[in-house]
Amino acid sequence: GWCPLSSAGAQTSQLLVKPPWRPAVLWDQVTLTCQGLGTTSATTWYKDGQQWEQEQRDHVLVTEGGTYTCDRPSTGLSSPVRVLDDPLVLQVPTWALLEGDTLTLRCRR
């Protein structure tokens, strides 16, 4: 699961991607979750730099490729996440890896 941000450590909103693979791909049924301070109803979503017409909630199911960000009033704009609409993609896991770890890649089409 995801750990919520603590008020002491929150500097910016965080945009989390599920499933946790990079790059994110549209056919993976990508869900974006915006974490930050304040109420979830205050979340504003942006797609390709334009405000995205979504209900003001903290998570969305992506149905189009593009670059997504979210904004929460108390913690500001998140870093962008790009969701590709490509037929063939080599993906790597988003979690931290150390030298010597086994790395699983996904090549899907």
PDB file of C-alpha atoms in Angstrom:
ATOM      1  CA  GLY A   1       0.000   0.000   0.000  1.00  0.00           C
ATOM      2  CA  TRP A   2       0.908   3.649  -0.112  1.00  0.00           C
ATOM      3  CA  CYS A   3       1.980   5.607   2.920  1.00  0.00           C
ATOM      4  CA  PRO A   4       0.236   8.958   3.360  1.00  0.00           C
ATOM      5  CA  LEU A   5       2.385  12.048   3.464  1.00  0.00           C
ATOM      6  CA  SER A   6       3.063  13.511   6.863  1.00  0.00           C
ATOM      7  CA  SER A   7       2.326  17.198   7.313  1.00  0.00           C
ATOM      8  CA  ALA A   8       5.928  17.773   8.403  1.00  0.00           C
ATOM      9  CA  GLY A   9       7.472  16.303   5.249  1.00  0.00           C
ATOM     10  CA  ALA A  10       5.013  17.434   2.602  1.00  0.00           C
ATOM     11  CA  GLN A  11       6.516  19.957   0.190  1.00  0.00           C
ATOM     12  CA  THR A  12       4.635  19.217  -3.026  1.00  0.00           C
ATOM     13  CA  SER A  13       1.739  17.067  -4.070  1.00  0.00           C
ATOM     14  CA  GLN A  14       2.712  13.531  -5.084  1.00  0.00           C
ATOM     15  CA  LEU A  15       1.250  11.797  -8.126  1.00  0.00           C
ATOM     16  CA  LEU A  16       1.266   8.021  -7.643  1.00  0.00           C
ATOM     17  CA  VAL A  17       0.841   5.539 -10.484  1.00  0.00           C
ATOM     18  CA  LYS A  18      -0.764   2.114 -10.284  1.00  0.00           C
ATOM     19  CA  PRO A  19       0.362  -0.383 -11.524  1.00  0.00           C
ATOM     20  CA  PRO A  20       3.887   0.707 -10.517  1.00  0.00           C
ATOM     21  CA  TRP A  21       5.693   0.398 -13.869  1.00  0.00           C
ATOM     22  CA  ARG A  22       7.496   2.998 -15.970  1.00  0.00           C
ATOM     23  CA  PRO A  23       6.708   4.147 -18.484  1.00  0.00           C
ATOM     24  CA  ALA A  24       3.013   4.097 -17.657  1.00  0.00           C
ATOM     25  CA  VAL A  25       1.011   2.715 -20.580  1.00  0.00           C
ATOM     26  CA  LEU A  26      -2.643   3.307 -21.369  1.00  0.00           C
ATOM     27  CA  TRP A  27      -3.507  -0.360 -21.893  1.00  0.00           C
ATOM     28  CA  ASP A  28      -2.310  -1.086 -18.335  1.00  0.00           C
ATOM     29  CA  GLN A  29      -5.499   0.517 -16.936  1.00  0.00           C
ATOM     30  CA  VAL A  30      -3.493   3.199 -15.160  1.00  0.00           C
ATOM     31  CA  THR A  31      -4.887   4.813 -12.015  1.00  0.00           C
ATOM     32  CA  LEU A  32      -3.366   8.081 -10.821  1.00  0.00           C
ATOM     33  CA  THR A  33      -3.655   9.098  -7.166  1.00  0.00           C
ATOM     34  CA  CYS A  34      -2.879  12.612  -5.951  1.00  0.00           C
ATOM     35  CA  GLN A  35      -1.466  12.781  -2.431  1.00  0.00           C
ATOM     36  CA  GLY A  36      -1.145  16.023  -0.549  1.00  0.00           C
ATOM     37  CA  LEU A  37      -2.533  18.063   2.284  1.00  0.00           C
ATOM     38  CA  GLY A  38      -6.077  19.352   2.389  1.00  0.00           C
ATOM     39  CA  THR A  39      -9.345  17.766   1.357  1.00  0.00           C
ATOM     40  CA  THR A  40      -9.506  15.435  -1.625  1.00  0.00           C
ATOM     41  CA  SER A  41     -12.363  17.512  -3.042  1.00  0.00           C
ATOM     42  CA  ALA A  42      -9.871  20.343  -3.569  1.00  0.00           C
ATOM     43  CA  THR A  43      -7.806  18.312  -6.081  1.00  0.00           C
ATOM     44  CA  THR A  44      -7.409  19.840  -9.539  1.00  0.00           C
ATOM     45  CA  TRP A  45      -6.186  17.680 -12.431  1.00  0.00           C
ATOM     46  CA  TYR A  46      -4.274  18.770 -15.542  1.00  0.00           C
ATOM     47  CA  LYS A  47      -3.711  16.903 -18.792  1.00  0.00           C
ATOM     48  CA  ASP A  48      -1.104  18.208 -21.241  1.00  0.00           C
ATOM     49  CA  GLY A  49      -0.969  21.506 -19.349  1.00  0.00           C
ATOM     50  CA  GLN A  50      -4.713  22.161 -19.514  1.00  0.00           C
ATOM     51  CA  GLN A  51      -7.200  21.756 -16.693  1.00  0.00           C
ATOM     52  CA  TRP A  52      -8.731  18.303 -17.061  1.00  0.00           C
ATOM     53  CA  GLU A  53     -12.466  18.032 -16.582  1.00  0.00           C
ATOM     54  CA  GLN A  54     -12.601  15.526 -13.747  1.00  0.00           C
ATOM     55  CA  GLU A  55     -14.605  15.315 -10.582  1.00  0.00           C
ATOM     56  CA  GLN A  56     -12.587  16.867  -7.785  1.00  0.00           C
ATOM     57  CA  ARG A  57     -11.292  13.688  -6.211  1.00  0.00           C
ATOM     58  CA  ASP A  58      -7.889  12.299  -5.386  1.00  0.00           C
ATOM     59  CA  HIS A  59      -7.768   9.459  -7.932  1.00  0.00           C
ATOM     60  CA  VAL A  60      -8.639   8.974 -11.601  1.00  0.00           C
ATOM     61  CA  LEU A  61      -8.582   6.167 -14.161  1.00  0.00           C
ATOM     62  CA  VAL A  62      -6.653   7.331 -17.231  1.00  0.00           C
ATOM     63  CA  THR A  63      -8.410   6.762 -20.557  1.00  0.00           C
ATOM     64  CA  GLU A  64      -6.155   8.820 -22.865  1.00  0.00           C
ATOM     65  CA  GLY A  65      -2.419   9.084 -23.333  1.00  0.00           C
ATOM     66  CA  GLY A  66      -0.849  12.342 -22.217  1.00  0.00           C
ATOM     67  CA  THR A  67       1.072  14.117 -19.485  1.00  0.00           C
ATOM     68  CA  TYR A  68      -0.784  14.438 -16.185  1.00  0.00           C
ATOM     69  CA  THR A  69      -0.282  16.552 -13.074  1.00  0.00           C
ATOM     70  CA  CYS A  70      -2.415  17.256 -10.037  1.00  0.00           C
ATOM     71  CA  ASP A  71      -2.714  20.213  -7.695  1.00  0.00           C
ATOM     72  CA  ARG A  72      -3.725  20.360  -4.043  1.00  0.00           C
ATOM     73  CA  PRO A  73      -4.050  23.855  -2.497  1.00  0.00           C
ATOM     74  CA  SER A  74      -1.838  23.148   0.523  1.00  0.00           C
ATOM     75  CA  THR A  75       0.967  21.323  -1.298  1.00  0.00           C
ATOM     76  CA  GLY A  76       0.844  22.665  -4.842  1.00  0.00           C
ATOM     77  CA  LEU A  77       1.461  21.100  -8.231  1.00  0.00           C
ATOM     78  CA  SER A  78       2.841  17.570  -8.548  1.00  0.00           C
ATOM     79  CA  SER A  79       5.617  16.440 -10.841  1.00  0.00           C
ATOM     80  CA  PRO A  80       4.245  15.300 -14.219  1.00  0.00           C
ATOM     81  CA  VAL A  81       3.534  11.694 -15.141  1.00  0.00           C
ATOM     82  CA  ARG A  82       3.430  10.711 -18.810  1.00  0.00           C
ATOM     83  CA  VAL A  83       1.056   7.940 -19.872  1.00  0.00           C
ATOM     84  CA  LEU A  84       1.915   6.474 -23.282  1.00  0.00           C
ATOM     85  CA  ASP A  85      -0.495   5.083 -25.857  1.00  0.00           C
ATOM     86  CA  ASP A  86       2.114   2.903 -27.545  1.00  0.00           C
ATOM     87  CA  PRO A  87       1.523  -0.675 -28.789  1.00  0.00           C
ATOM     88  CA  LEU A  88       4.899  -2.053 -27.614  1.00  0.00           C
ATOM     89  CA  VAL A  89       6.708  -0.873 -24.491  1.00  0.00           C
ATOM     90  CA  LEU A  90       9.609  -2.090 -22.344  1.00  0.00           C
ATOM     91  CA  GLN A  91       8.753  -1.323 -18.718  1.00  0.00           C
ATOM     92  CA  VAL A  92      10.814  -1.231 -15.523  1.00  0.00           C
ATOM     93  CA  PRO A  93       9.510  -1.232 -11.937  1.00  0.00           C
ATOM     94  CA  THR A  94       9.306   2.115 -10.143  1.00  0.00           C
ATOM     95  CA  TRP A  95      10.598   0.880  -6.794  1.00  0.00           C
ATOM     96  CA  ALA A  96      14.191   1.521  -5.763  1.00  0.00           C
ATOM     97  CA  LEU A  97      16.817  -0.999  -6.826  1.00  0.00           C
ATOM     98  CA  LEU A  98      20.311  -1.609  -5.531  1.00  0.00           C
ATOM     99  CA  GLU A  99      23.286  -2.992  -7.412  1.00  0.00           C
ATOM    100  CA  GLY A 100      23.029  -6.777  -7.477  1.00  0.00           C
ATOM    101  CA  ASP A 101      19.234  -6.836  -7.199  1.00  0.00           C
ATOM    102  CA  THR A 102      17.292  -8.938  -9.675  1.00  0.00           C
ATOM    103  CA  LEU A 103      15.460  -6.693 -12.126  1.00  0.00           C
ATOM    104  CA  THR A 104      12.236  -7.795 -13.788  1.00  0.00           C
ATOM    105  CA  LEU A 105      11.364  -6.117 -17.081  1.00  0.00           C
ATOM    106  CA  ARG A 106       8.052  -6.269 -18.913  1.00  0.00           C
ATOM    107  CA  CYS A 107       7.888  -6.137 -22.687  1.00  0.00           C
ATOM    108  CA  ARG A 108       4.237  -6.045 -23.647  1.00  0.00           C
ATOM    109  CA  ARG A 109       2.168  -5.469 -26.745  1.00  0.00           C
TER     110      ARG A 109
END
